[in-house]
């Protein structure tokens, strides 16, 4: 499953791990004391009893999670049981369930906005304390308190087949969109592989492009602070114009699959592993799956979306929280800490652990070797939480919706059902709708 969404503090070019720790200035190393955690003053003996942990990962219930329960109980002998409950269509079903008090002791945040955190979640500690240990502490904060902690992060970028690139004569990662387009043309000319696979039919992979907008903007505050205050964010030369024009050009030049309506995501992973596809824009969460299907896992690589500084966005995944109604908060908090810092779940999923200095998965070694710098999205300005989402909802521009990607491809193929004949047609309409909605939302919120 893709990890929900994820944006650029400047960091020094060193190793990937060092870059991340420098980016989060003032953070201590992964092994720092947990004395500053919210449950620091909770005695070990008070961590006992039973808890229910609700997850979206049904596949790990009888495997990884059994081991985690065993290890957690070994660490805290007074704990009787940790029961894992898997929920399908997690966000929708959990939001409904949270209209009651019965939503487990520990749960993933089903994309509730920060202003709702205190209503549903127990505070875990202050931002200043928690960010010493947890990479994404600020993403789960509201009014100075941390209410949920992302377990891990995945990197936005482009998954590619190294052999296909070699056959096309591509020896270095592209650093501009023009270079990337030239590489795709070379793959079409010199190999039998599909240069870029859109996954139009599945739809949701088209939303994976969004993690790259901040890289183009060179602004880790882009999505939550810069974007909502721009009256024309889709104008020529701006990040989303540059980013999505690439998808339009790939389609227009016949560099994607011949019939996008019959594309198949599961098959695409096997195809890129086999060298039948050159590249796909996805999060690094998909890398371990594709590598496992290849005869030689190292044939499948991962690179940043083209940019001169070799930066890539590290996106926070689902955040863990403690139910404010839990009858066993001490144990629930202890489990959140254990799960993020000790369980190894992030590594098992091929993701970057949500702790400062966490070990980068082996599948991303190429990024480390190339001194890729991580960018971590900054949260909204206090008082503007949920502003982007509100403008998007009011405007219906669908920027982060799979329909937006399909609209671009349909227009490039000359089959738009909305009357669009060019990319500029699309973004001009979006700018108008966005600007009108922005004025209404600002007026309602009394934002100048």
CSV table of C-alpha atoms in Angstrom, one decimal:
chain,number,residue,atom,x,y,z
A,1,UNK,CA,0.0,0.0,0.0
A,2,UNK,CA,1.3,3.5,-0.8
A,3,UNK,CA,1.9,5.6,2.1
A,4,UNK,CA,-0.2,8.5,2.4
A,5,UNK,CA,1.3,11.8,1.8
A,6,UNK,CA,4.3,13.5,2.4
A,7,UNK,CA,8.2,18.2,1.5
A,8,UNK,CA,12.9,21.4,2.0
A,9,UNK,CA,15.3,22.4,4.7
A,10,UNK,CA,18.8,22.9,3.3
A,11,UNK,CA,21.3,20.4,4.5
A,12,UNK,CA,24.9,19.7,3.9
A,13,UNK,CA,25.9,17.2,1.2
A,14,UNK,CA,27.3,14.3,3.2
A,15,UNK,CA,25.9,10.8,3.6
A,16,UNK,CA,22.2,10.3,3.5
A,17,UNK,CA,22.0,9.4,7.1
A,18,UNK,CA,24.1,12.4,8.1
A,19,UNK,CA,22.1,14.7,5.8
A,20,UNK,CA,18.9,13.7,7.6
A,21,UNK,CA,20.3,14.3,11.0
A,22,UNK,CA,21.7,17.7,10.0
A,23,UNK,CA,18.4,18.7,8.4
A,24,UNK,CA,16.6,18.2,11.7
A,25,UNK,CA,19.0,20.6,13.4
A,26,UNK,CA,19.5,20.0,17.1
A,27,UNK,CA,18.4,16.3,17.0
A,28,UNK,CA,20.4,13.9,19.0
A,29,UNK,CA,21.6,10.5,17.7
A,30,UNK,CA,19.2,7.5,17.5
A,31,UNK,CA,20.4,6.1,20.8
A,32,UNK,CA,19.7,9.2,22.9
A,33,UNK,CA,18.0,8.7,26.2
A,34,UNK,CA,14.2,8.2,26.3
A,35,UNK,CA,14.1,10.3,29.5
A,36,UNK,CA,12.5,13.1,27.6
A,37,UNK,CA,9.6,11.0,26.2
A,38,UNK,CA,6.1,11.6,27.5
A,39,UNK,CA,6.2,8.3,29.5
A,40,UNK,CA,9.6,9.0,30.9
A,41,UNK,CA,8.3,9.2,34.5
A,42,UNK,CA,6.2,6.1,34.1
A,43,UNK,CA,7.7,3.2,36.0
A,44,UNK,CA,8.3,0.0,34.2
A,45,UNK,CA,6.0,-1.9,36.6
A,46,UNK,CA,3.1,0.4,35.6
A,47,UNK,CA,3.3,-0.9,32.0
A,48,UNK,CA,1.0,-3.9,32.3
A,49,UNK,CA,-2.3,-5.4,31.3
A,50,UNK,CA,-3.8,-5.6,27.8
A,51,UNK,CA,-3.9,-3.2,24.8
A,52,UNK,CA,-5.4,-3.4,21.3
A,53,UNK,CA,-3.4,-2.0,18.4
A,54,UNK,CA,-5.3,-1.2,15.2
A,55,UNK,CA,-3.4,-1.4,12.0
A,56,UNK,CA,-3.9,-1.4,8.2
A,57,UNK,CA,-1.4,-4.2,7.7
A,58,UNK,CA,-3.4,-7.4,7.7
A,59,UNK,CA,-0.5,-9.3,6.2
A,60,UNK,CA,1.7,-8.9,9.3
A,61,UNK,CA,-0.9,-10.0,11.9
A,62,UNK,CA,0.3,-13.6,12.1
A,63,UNK,CA,3.9,-13.0,11.3
A,64,UNK,CA,5.8,-9.8,12.3
A,65,UNK,CA,3.3,-8.7,14.8
A,66,UNK,CA,3.4,-12.0,16.7
A,67,UNK,CA,7.1,-11.4,17.2
A,68,UNK,CA,6.6,-7.8,18.3
A,69,UNK,CA,4.1,-8.9,20.9
A,70,UNK,CA,6.6,-11.5,22.2
A,71,UNK,CA,9.4,-9.0,22.4
A,72,UNK,CA,7.3,-6.3,24.0
A,73,UNK,CA,6.1,-8.7,26.7
A,74,UNK,CA,9.7,-9.8,27.3
A,75,UNK,CA,10.6,-6.1,27.9
A,76,UNK,CA,7.5,-5.5,30.0
A,77,UNK,CA,6.7,-8.8,31.8
A,78,UNK,CA,3.6,-7.4,33.4
A,79,UNK,CA,1.9,-7.0,30.0
A,80,UNK,CA,-0.7,-9.7,29.4
A,81,UNK,CA,-1.4,-9.3,25.7
A,82,UNK,CA,-1.0,-7.0,22.7
A,83,UNK,CA,-3.9,-7.8,20.3
A,84,UNK,CA,-3.5,-6.5,16.7
A,85,UNK,CA,-6.7,-5.8,14.7
A,86,UNK,CA,-6.5,-5.1,11.0
A,87,UNK,CA,-8.9,-2.7,9.4
A,88,UNK,CA,-9.5,-2.5,5.6
A,89,UNK,CA,-10.1,0.8,3.8
A,90,UNK,CA,-8.4,2.1,6.9
A,91,UNK,CA,-9.0,5.9,6.7
A,92,UNK,CA,-12.7,5.8,5.9
A,93,UNK,CA,-13.5,3.0,8.3
A,94,UNK,CA,-11.5,4.4,11.2
A,95,UNK,CA,-13.0,7.9,10.8
A,96,UNK,CA,-16.4,6.3,11.2
A,97,UNK,CA,-15.3,4.2,14.2
A,98,UNK,CA,-13.8,7.2,15.9
A,99,UNK,CA,-17.3,8.7,16.3
A,100,UNK,CA,-17.3,6.3,19.3
A,101,UNK,CA,-14.7,5.8,22.0
A,102,UNK,CA,-13.9,2.2,20.8
A,103,UNK,CA,-11.0,2.7,18.4
A,104,UNK,CA,-8.3,0.7,20.2
A,105,UNK,CA,-5.6,1.8,22.5
A,106,UNK,CA,-3.0,2.4,19.8
A,107,UNK,CA,-3.9,3.3,16.2
A,108,UNK,CA,-2.7,4.9,13.1
A,109,UNK,CA,-3.9,8.4,12.4
A,110,UNK,CA,-6.4,8.1,9.6
A,111,UNK,CA,-5.3,11.5,8.1
A,112,UNK,CA,-7.1,13.6,10.6
A,113,UNK,CA,-5.9,17.2,10.4
A,114,UNK,CA,-3.7,18.5,13.3
A,115,UNK,CA,-6.5,20.7,14.8
A,116,UNK,CA,-8.4,17.4,15.5
A,117,UNK,CA,-5.6,15.7,17.4
A,118,UNK,CA,-6.4,16.7,20.9
A,119,UNK,CA,-10.0,15.6,20.5
A,120,UNK,CA,-9.0,12.0,19.8
A,121,UNK,CA,-5.4,11.4,20.9
A,122,UNK,CA,-3.4,11.5,24.1
A,123,UNK,CA,-0.5,13.9,24.1
A,124,UNK,CA,2.9,12.1,23.9
A,125,UNK,CA,5.2,14.9,24.9
A,126,UNK,CA,6.3,18.4,23.8
A,127,UNK,CA,7.7,19.1,20.3
A,128,UNK,CA,11.0,20.3,21.7
A,129,UNK,CA,11.5,17.1,23.7
A,130,UNK,CA,10.2,14.6,21.1
A,131,UNK,CA,12.1,16.0,18.1
A,132,UNK,CA,15.3,15.0,19.8
A,133,UNK,CA,14.5,11.4,19.0
A,134,UNK,CA,11.8,11.2,16.4
A,135,UNK,CA,12.3,12.5,12.9
A,136,UNK,CA,8.7,13.5,12.1
A,137,UNK,CA,7.7,14.7,15.6
A,138,UNK,CA,6.6,18.1,14.2
A,139,UNK,CA,4.3,16.4,11.7
A,140,UNK,CA,2.3,15.0,14.6
A,141,UNK,CA,2.1,18.2,16.6
A,142,UNK,CA,-0.4,20.8,17.5
A,143,UNK,CA,0.0,23.8,19.8
A,144,UNK,CA,3.4,22.6,21.0
A,145,UNK,CA,2.3,19.0,21.9
A,146,UNK,CA,3.0,15.9,19.9
A,147,UNK,CA,-0.1,13.7,19.5
A,148,UNK,CA,1.1,11.1,16.9
A,149,UNK,CA,4.4,9.9,15.6
A,150,UNK,CA,5.0,8.6,12.0
A,151,UNK,CA,6.5,5.1,12.2
A,152,UNK,CA,8.7,5.6,9.1
A,153,UNK,CA,9.2,7.6,6.0
A,154,UNK,CA,9.5,6.7,2.3
A,155,UNK,CA,11.4,8.7,-0.3
A,156,UNK,CA,9.7,10.2,-3.3
A,157,UNK,CA,11.5,9.7,-6.6
A,158,UNK,CA,11.8,7.5,-9.6
A,159,UNK,CA,12.2,3.7,-9.6
A,160,UNK,CA,14.2,2.6,-12.6
A,161,UNK,CA,15.8,-0.4,-14.2
A,162,UNK,CA,19.6,0.0,-14.3
A,163,UNK,CA,20.2,-2.4,-17.2
A,164,UNK,CA,17.6,-0.5,-19.4
A,165,UNK,CA,19.4,2.8,-18.6
A,166,UNK,CA,22.7,1.2,-19.5
A,167,UNK,CA,21.4,-0.2,-22.8
A,168,UNK,CA,20.2,3.3,-23.6
A,169,UNK,CA,23.6,4.8,-22.9
A,170,UNK,CA,22.5,6.6,-19.7
A,171,UNK,CA,25.4,6.7,-17.3
A,172,UNK,CA,24.3,9.4,-14.8
A,173,UNK,CA,21.1,10.4,-13.0
A,174,UNK,CA,19.4,13.3,-14.8
A,175,UNK,CA,19.6,16.5,-12.9
A,176,UNK,CA,17.0,18.5,-15.0
A,177,UNK,CA,13.6,17.6,-16.5
A,178,UNK,CA,15.1,18.2,-20.0
A,179,UNK,CA,17.8,15.6,-19.3
A,180,UNK,CA,15.2,13.2,-18.0
A,181,UNK,CA,13.1,13.6,-21.2
A,182,UNK,CA,16.2,13.0,-23.3
A,183,UNK,CA,16.9,9.8,-21.3
A,184,UNK,CA,13.3,8.6,-21.9
A,185,UNK,CA,13.7,9.2,-25.7
A,186,UNK,CA,17.0,7.3,-25.6
A,187,UNK,CA,15.3,4.3,-24.0
A,188,UNK,CA,12.6,4.3,-26.7
A,189,UNK,CA,15.2,4.6,-29.5
A,190,UNK,CA,17.7,2.1,-28.2
A,191,UNK,CA,15.8,-0.5,-26.2
A,192,UNK,CA,12.6,-2.5,-26.4
A,193,UNK,CA,11.5,-1.3,-22.9
A,194,UNK,CA,8.6,1.1,-22.2
A,195,UNK,CA,10.5,4.3,-21.2
A,196,UNK,CA,8.0,5.4,-18.6
A,197,UNK,CA,5.0,3.4,-17.2
A,198,UNK,CA,2.1,5.7,-16.1
A,199,UNK,CA,-0.1,3.1,-14.3
A,200,UNK,CA,-3.1,5.2,-15.6
A,201,UNK,CA,-5.6,2.3,-15.0
A,202,UNK,CA,-4.7,1.8,-11.4
A,203,UNK,CA,-5.0,5.5,-10.9
A,204,UNK,CA,-3.5,5.9,-7.4
A,205,UNK,CA,0.1,5.7,-8.7
A,206,UNK,CA,-0.5,9.0,-10.5
A,207,UNK,CA,-0.8,10.7,-7.1
A,208,UNK,CA,2.8,9.6,-6.3
A,209,UNK,CA,4.1,12.5,-8.3
A,210,UNK,CA,3.1,14.9,-5.6
A,211,UNK,CA,6.0,14.1,-3.4
A,212,UNK,CA,8.3,15.8,-5.8
A,213,UNK,CA,6.8,19.3,-5.9
A,214,UNK,CA,8.9,20.5,-3.0
A,215,UNK,CA,12.1,19.2,-4.6
A,216,UNK,CA,11.4,21.4,-7.6
A,217,UNK,CA,10.5,24.3,-5.4
A,218,UNK,CA,13.6,23.7,-3.2
A,219,UNK,CA,11.3,24.6,-0.3
A,220,UNK,CA,10.4,22.1,2.4
A,221,UNK,CA,7.6,24.4,3.5
A,222,UNK,CA,6.1,24.5,0.0
A,223,UNK,CA,3.0,22.4,0.4
A,224,UNK,CA,1.8,23.5,3.8
A,225,UNK,CA,3.0,27.1,4.0
A,226,UNK,CA,3.9,28.4,0.5
A,227,UNK,CA,1.3,26.8,-1.7
A,228,UNK,CA,-1.8,27.9,0.2
A,229,UNK,CA,-0.8,31.6,-0.1
A,230,UNK,CA,-0.1,31.5,-3.8
A,231,UNK,CA,-3.1,32.8,-5.8
A,232,UNK,CA,-1.8,31.1,-9.1
A,233,UNK,CA,0.2,28.1,-8.0
A,234,UNK,CA,-0.1,26.3,-11.4
A,235,UNK,CA,1.3,29.2,-13.6
A,236,UNK,CA,4.2,28.5,-16.0
A,237,UNK,CA,7.5,28.2,-14.2
A,238,UNK,CA,6.0,27.2,-10.8
A,239,UNK,CA,6.7,23.8,-9.2
A,240,UNK,CA,3.5,22.0,-10.1
A,241,UNK,CA,3.5,23.3,-13.7
A,242,UNK,CA,7.1,22.1,-14.2
A,243,UNK,CA,6.4,18.7,-12.5
A,244,UNK,CA,3.2,17.7,-14.3
A,245,UNK,CA,4.3,19.1,-17.6
A,246,UNK,CA,6.7,16.1,-17.6
A,247,UNK,CA,3.8,13.7,-17.4
A,248,UNK,CA,2.1,15.5,-20.2
A,249,UNK,CA,5.2,15.5,-22.4
A,250,UNK,CA,5.9,11.8,-21.7
A,251,UNK,CA,2.4,11.0,-22.9
A,252,UNK,CA,2.4,13.4,-25.9
A,253,UNK,CA,5.6,11.9,-27.2
A,254,UNK,CA,4.5,8.3,-26.9
A,255,UNK,CA,7.0,7.4,-24.1
A,256,UNK,CA,4.4,5.7,-21.9
A,257,UNK,CA,2.6,2.4,-22.3
A,258,UNK,CA,0.7,2.0,-25.6
A,259,UNK,CA,-2.7,1.6,-24.0
A,260,UNK,CA,-2.8,3.3,-20.6
A,261,UNK,CA,-6.3,2.1,-19.9
A,262,UNK,CA,-5.1,-1.5,-19.7
A,263,UNK,CA,-2.1,-0.9,-17.5
A,264,UNK,CA,-1.7,-3.1,-14.5
A,265,UNK,CA,0.2,-2.1,-11.3
A,266,UNK,CA,1.1,-5.6,-10.1
A,267,UNK,CA,2.4,-6.5,-13.5
A,268,UNK,CA,4.3,-3.3,-13.8
A,269,UNK,CA,6.5,-4.3,-10.8
A,270,UNK,CA,7.4,-7.5,-12.5
A,271,UNK,CA,8.0,-5.7,-15.8
A,272,UNK,CA,10.4,-3.2,-14.3
A,273,UNK,CA,12.2,-6.0,-12.5
A,274,UNK,CA,12.5,-7.8,-15.9
A,275,UNK,CA,13.7,-4.8,-17.8
A,276,UNK,CA,10.5,-4.3,-19.8
A,277,UNK,CA,10.0,-0.9,-18.2
A,278,UNK,CA,12.6,1.8,-17.8
A,279,UNK,CA,11.1,4.0,-15.0
A,280,UNK,CA,8.1,4.8,-12.8
A,281,UNK,CA,7.5,7.6,-10.4
A,282,UNK,CA,6.7,5.9,-7.1
A,283,UNK,CA,7.7,6.1,-3.4
A,284,UNK,CA,10.6,4.0,-2.2
A,285,UNK,CA,8.1,1.8,-0.4
A,286,UNK,CA,7.6,0.0,-3.8
A,287,UNK,CA,11.3,-0.7,-4.2
A,288,UNK,CA,11.6,-3.7,-2.1
A,289,UNK,CA,8.6,-5.3,-3.9
A,290,UNK,CA,10.1,-4.8,-7.3
A,291,UNK,CA,13.6,-5.9,-6.2
A,292,UNK,CA,12.2,-9.1,-4.8
A,293,UNK,CA,10.8,-10.0,-8.3
A,294,UNK,CA,14.1,-9.4,-10.1
A,295,UNK,CA,16.7,-12.1,-10.9
A,296,UNK,CA,19.2,-9.6,-9.7
A,297,UNK,CA,17.7,-7.2,-7.1
A,298,UNK,CA,20.4,-4.6,-7.8
A,299,UNK,CA,19.0,-4.2,-11.4
A,300,UNK,CA,16.2,-2.1,-9.8
A,301,UNK,CA,17.4,1.3,-8.6
A,302,UNK,CA,15.9,4.4,-7.2
A,303,UNK,CA,16.8,8.0,-7.9
A,304,UNK,CA,15.6,11.5,-7.0
A,305,UNK,CA,13.2,13.3,-9.3
A,306,UNK,CA,15.6,15.3,-11.5
A,307,UNK,CA,17.1,18.3,-9.6
A,308,UNK,CA,20.6,19.8,-9.7
A,309,UNK,CA,21.2,19.3,-6.0
A,310,UNK,CA,20.3,15.6,-5.7
A,311,UNK,CA,17.7,16.3,-3.1
A,312,UNK,CA,14.8,13.9,-2.4
A,313,UNK,CA,11.7,14.3,-0.3
A,314,UNK,CA,11.4,12.0,2.8
A,315,UNK,CA,7.7,11.7,3.4
A,316,UNK,CA,6.2,10.8,6.7
A,317,UNK,CA,4.1,7.6,6.7
A,318,UNK,CA,1.2,6.8,8.9
A,319,UNK,CA,1.5,8.2,12.4
A,320,UNK,CA,0.9,6.1,15.6
A,321,UNK,CA,-1.2,7.6,18.3
A,322,UNK,CA,-2.8,6.7,21.7
A,323,UNK,CA,-6.6,6.8,22.0
A,324,UNK,CA,-7.4,9.6,24.4
A,325,UNK,CA,-10.1,7.3,25.8
A,326,UNK,CA,-7.7,4.4,26.4
A,327,UNK,CA,-7.9,2.7,29.9
A,328,UNK,CA,-4.2,1.7,29.6
A,329,UNK,CA,-2.4,4.8,28.4
A,330,UNK,CA,1.0,4.0,30.0
A,331,UNK,CA,1.2,0.7,28.2
A,332,UNK,CA,-0.1,2.1,25.0
A,333,UNK,CA,2.6,4.9,25.0
A,334,UNK,CA,5.3,2.4,25.8
A,335,UNK,CA,4.2,0.3,22.8
A,336,UNK,CA,4.3,3.3,20.5
A,337,UNK,CA,7.9,3.9,21.5
A,338,UNK,CA,8.8,0.3,21.2
A,339,UNK,CA,7.2,-0.1,17.8
A,340,UNK,CA,9.0,2.9,16.3
A,341,UNK,CA,12.4,2.6,17.9
A,342,UNK,CA,12.9,-1.1,18.5
A,343,UNK,CA,10.5,-3.4,16.5
A,344,UNK,CA,12.3,-3.1,13.1
A,345,UNK,CA,8.9,-2.7,11.3
A,346,UNK,CA,10.1,0.2,9.2
A,347,UNK,CA,13.2,-1.7,8.0
A,348,UNK,CA,11.0,-4.8,7.3
A,349,UNK,CA,8.9,-2.6,5.0
A,350,UNK,CA,11.9,-1.2,3.2
A,351,UNK,CA,11.3,2.3,4.7
A,352,UNK,CA,13.4,4.8,6.7
A,353,UNK,CA,12.7,4.5,10.4
A,354,UNK,CA,11.1,7.5,12.0
A,355,UNK,CA,13.9,8.0,14.5
A,356,UNK,CA,16.8,10.4,14.1
A,357,UNK,CA,19.8,8.7,12.7
A,358,UNK,CA,17.7,5.6,11.7
A,359,UNK,CA,19.4,3.2,9.4
A,360,UNK,CA,18.6,3.7,5.7
A,361,UNK,CA,17.4,0.5,4.1
A,362,UNK,CA,19.9,-1.3,1.9
A,363,UNK,CA,17.7,-0.8,-1.2
A,364,UNK,CA,18.5,2.9,-1.0
A,365,UNK,CA,22.2,2.5,-0.9
A,366,UNK,CA,22.6,4.2,-4.2
A,367,UNK,CA,21.2,7.4,-2.7
A,368,UNK,CA,23.6,7.3,0.1
A,369,UNK,CA,26.5,6.7,-2.3
A,370,UNK,CA,25.4,9.7,-4.3
A,371,UNK,CA,25.1,12.0,-1.3
A,372,UNK,CA,21.4,12.5,-1.7
A,373,UNK,CA,20.0,15.0,0.8
A,374,UNK,CA,16.7,14.3,2.4
A,375,UNK,CA,14.1,17.0,2.7
A,376,UNK,CA,11.4,16.7,5.3
A,377,UNK,CA,8.1,18.5,4.9
A,378,UNK,CA,7.4,21.3,7.4
A,379,UNK,CA,4.0,21.6,9.0
A,380,UNK,CA,1.4,24.3,8.5
A,381,UNK,CA,1.8,27.7,10.2
A,382,UNK,CA,-0.1,27.5,13.5
A,383,UNK,CA,-3.7,28.6,12.9
A,384,UNK,CA,-3.5,27.4,9.2
A,385,UNK,CA,-3.8,23.7,9.8
A,386,UNK,CA,-5.8,22.1,7.0
A,387,UNK,CA,-5.7,25.2,4.9
A,388,UNK,CA,-4.4,23.5,1.7
A,389,UNK,CA,-7.0,20.7,2.1
A,390,UNK,CA,-9.8,23.2,2.5
A,391,UNK,CA,-8.8,25.2,-0.6
A,392,UNK,CA,-8.5,22.0,-2.6
A,393,UNK,CA,-11.9,20.9,-1.4
A,394,UNK,CA,-13.5,24.2,-2.2
A,395,UNK,CA,-11.9,24.6,-5.6
A,396,UNK,CA,-12.2,20.9,-6.7
A,397,UNK,CA,-9.0,21.3,-8.7
A,398,UNK,CA,-8.0,17.7,-7.6
A,399,UNK,CA,-4.2,18.5,-7.4
A,400,UNK,CA,-3.4,15.4,-5.3
A,401,UNK,CA,-6.2,13.3,-6.8
A,402,UNK,CA,-5.6,10.5,-9.3
A,403,UNK,CA,-8.1,12.2,-11.5
A,404,UNK,CA,-5.7,15.0,-12.1
A,405,UNK,CA,-3.1,12.7,-13.5
A,406,UNK,CA,-5.7,11.0,-15.7
A,407,UNK,CA,-6.9,14.4,-16.9
A,408,UNK,CA,-3.3,15.2,-18.0
A,409,UNK,CA,-2.9,11.9,-19.9
A,410,UNK,CA,-6.3,12.1,-21.5
A,411,UNK,CA,-5.6,15.6,-22.7
A,412,UNK,CA,-2.1,14.7,-24.1
A,413,UNK,CA,-3.8,11.8,-26.0
A,414,UNK,CA,-6.4,14.1,-27.4
A,415,UNK,CA,-9.4,12.4,-25.7
A,416,UNK,CA,-10.3,14.9,-23.0
A,417,UNK,CA,-13.9,14.8,-22.0
A,418,UNK,CA,-13.7,18.3,-20.5
A,419,UNK,CA,-12.7,20.1,-23.6
A,420,UNK,CA,-9.0,20.6,-22.8
A,421,UNK,CA,-6.7,20.6,-25.8
A,422,UNK,CA,-3.4,21.5,-24.1
A,423,UNK,CA,-1.6,21.4,-20.7
A,424,UNK,CA,-2.0,25.1,-20.4
A,425,UNK,CA,-5.8,24.7,-20.8
A,426,UNK,CA,-5.8,22.5,-17.7
A,427,UNK,CA,-3.6,24.7,-15.5
A,428,UNK,CA,-5.4,27.9,-16.5
A,429,UNK,CA,-8.7,26.4,-15.3
A,430,UNK,CA,-7.0,25.2,-12.1
A,431,UNK,CA,-5.5,28.6,-11.4
A,432,UNK,CA,-8.9,30.3,-11.8
A,433,UNK,CA,-10.7,27.7,-9.6
A,434,UNK,CA,-8.0,27.8,-7.0
A,435,UNK,CA,-7.9,31.6,-6.8
A,436,UNK,CA,-11.6,31.9,-6.4
A,437,UNK,CA,-11.7,29.2,-3.6
A,438,UNK,CA,-8.7,30.7,-1.9
A,439,UNK,CA,-10.4,34.1,-1.6
A,440,UNK,CA,-13.5,32.4,-0.1
A,441,UNK,CA,-11.5,30.3,2.4
A,442,UNK,CA,-9.3,33.2,3.4
A,443,UNK,CA,-12.4,35.4,4.1
A,444,UNK,CA,-14.0,32.6,6.1
A,445,UNK,CA,-10.8,32.1,8.2
A,446,UNK,CA,-10.0,35.8,8.3
A,447,UNK,CA,-6.6,35.3,6.7
A,448,UNK,CA,-5.0,38.3,5.1
